[in-house]
Amino acid sequence: MDTPSDMDTPAEPEDVIVVTEAEFAAAVQAALDDLGLTYDDLRDQAARHEFDSLRARKLWLLIGGTR
């Protein structure tokens, strides 16, 4: 008999964290500051499909088009 794999087991529900628009904007700015980029810099990297780092690409996936 087959044993269930992790793919067959229902995932535990994730907690959802609700933030205000101001909190989101502050978090975005902090992430950009950590990367040493502006939003425009990151948007340019996205347009070229050439990100400076994996962190930059992940950030764009989260915030792209929010400004």
Tab-separated table of C-alpha atoms in Angstrom:
chain	number	residue	atom	x	y	z
A	1	MET	CA	0.000	0.000	0.000
A	2	ASP	CA	1.300	3.465	-0.854
A	3	THR	CA	1.988	5.954	1.904
A	4	PRO	CA	0.851	9.526	1.398
A	5	SER	CA	3.490	11.962	0.299
A	6	ASP	CA	3.735	15.573	1.383
A	7	MET	CA	1.989	16.491	-1.868
A	8	ASP	CA	-1.026	14.405	-0.864
A	9	THR	CA	-1.291	15.880	2.622
A	10	PRO	CA	-3.323	19.066	2.957
A	11	ALA	CA	-1.204	22.054	3.868
A	12	GLU	CA	-1.718	23.815	7.143
A	13	PRO	CA	-3.540	27.102	6.687
A	14	GLU	CA	-1.248	30.109	6.470
A	15	ASP	CA	-1.689	33.123	8.691
A	16	VAL	CA	-2.671	36.247	6.818
A	17	ILE	CA	-1.122	39.494	7.966
A	18	VAL	CA	-3.126	42.574	7.090
A	19	VAL	CA	-1.166	45.809	6.767
A	20	THR	CA	-2.185	49.356	6.088
A	21	GLU	CA	-1.222	51.128	2.896
A	22	ALA	CA	1.314	53.168	4.879
A	23	GLU	CA	2.845	50.025	6.399
A	24	PHE	CA	3.105	48.432	2.954
A	25	ALA	CA	4.771	51.549	1.530
A	26	ALA	CA	7.243	51.631	4.426
A	27	ALA	CA	8.077	47.945	3.956
A	28	VAL	CA	8.588	48.442	0.214
A	29	GLN	CA	10.885	51.402	0.831
A	30	ALA	CA	12.861	49.474	3.447
A	31	ALA	CA	13.335	46.572	1.028
A	32	LEU	CA	14.447	48.928	-1.745
A	33	ASP	CA	16.844	50.659	0.652
A	34	ASP	CA	18.303	47.283	1.684
A	35	LEU	CA	18.990	46.580	-1.998
A	36	GLY	CA	20.339	50.078	-2.635
A	37	LEU	CA	17.756	50.609	-5.376
A	38	THR	CA	14.954	52.984	-6.176
A	39	TYR	CA	11.615	51.762	-7.481
A	40	ASP	CA	12.576	53.171	-10.893
A	41	ASP	CA	15.865	51.219	-10.808
A	42	LEU	CA	13.975	48.026	-10.057
A	43	ARG	CA	11.380	48.747	-12.765
A	44	ASP	CA	14.206	49.266	-15.284
A	45	GLN	CA	15.750	45.937	-14.313
A	46	ALA	CA	12.359	44.279	-14.797
A	47	ALA	CA	11.934	45.878	-18.213
A	48	ARG	CA	15.311	44.451	-19.269
A	49	HIS	CA	14.622	41.091	-17.565
A	50	GLU	CA	18.046	41.525	-15.939
A	51	PHE	CA	17.923	41.772	-12.175
A	52	ASP	CA	20.973	42.579	-10.060
A	53	SER	CA	20.097	39.762	-7.668
A	54	LEU	CA	17.543	37.130	-6.848
A	55	ARG	CA	16.333	39.366	-4.000
A	56	ALA	CA	15.683	42.171	-6.493
A	57	ARG	CA	13.696	39.832	-8.721
A	58	LYS	CA	11.655	38.523	-5.800
A	59	LEU	CA	10.941	42.062	-4.665
A	60	TRP	CA	9.723	42.982	-8.139
A	61	LEU	CA	7.429	39.959	-8.144
A	62	LEU	CA	5.915	41.264	-4.914
A	63	ILE	CA	5.691	44.976	-5.679
A	64	GLY	CA	5.879	45.387	-9.443
A	65	GLY	CA	3.286	47.817	-10.690
A	66	THR	CA	2.344	49.132	-7.259
A	67	ARG	CA	3.602	52.657	-7.985
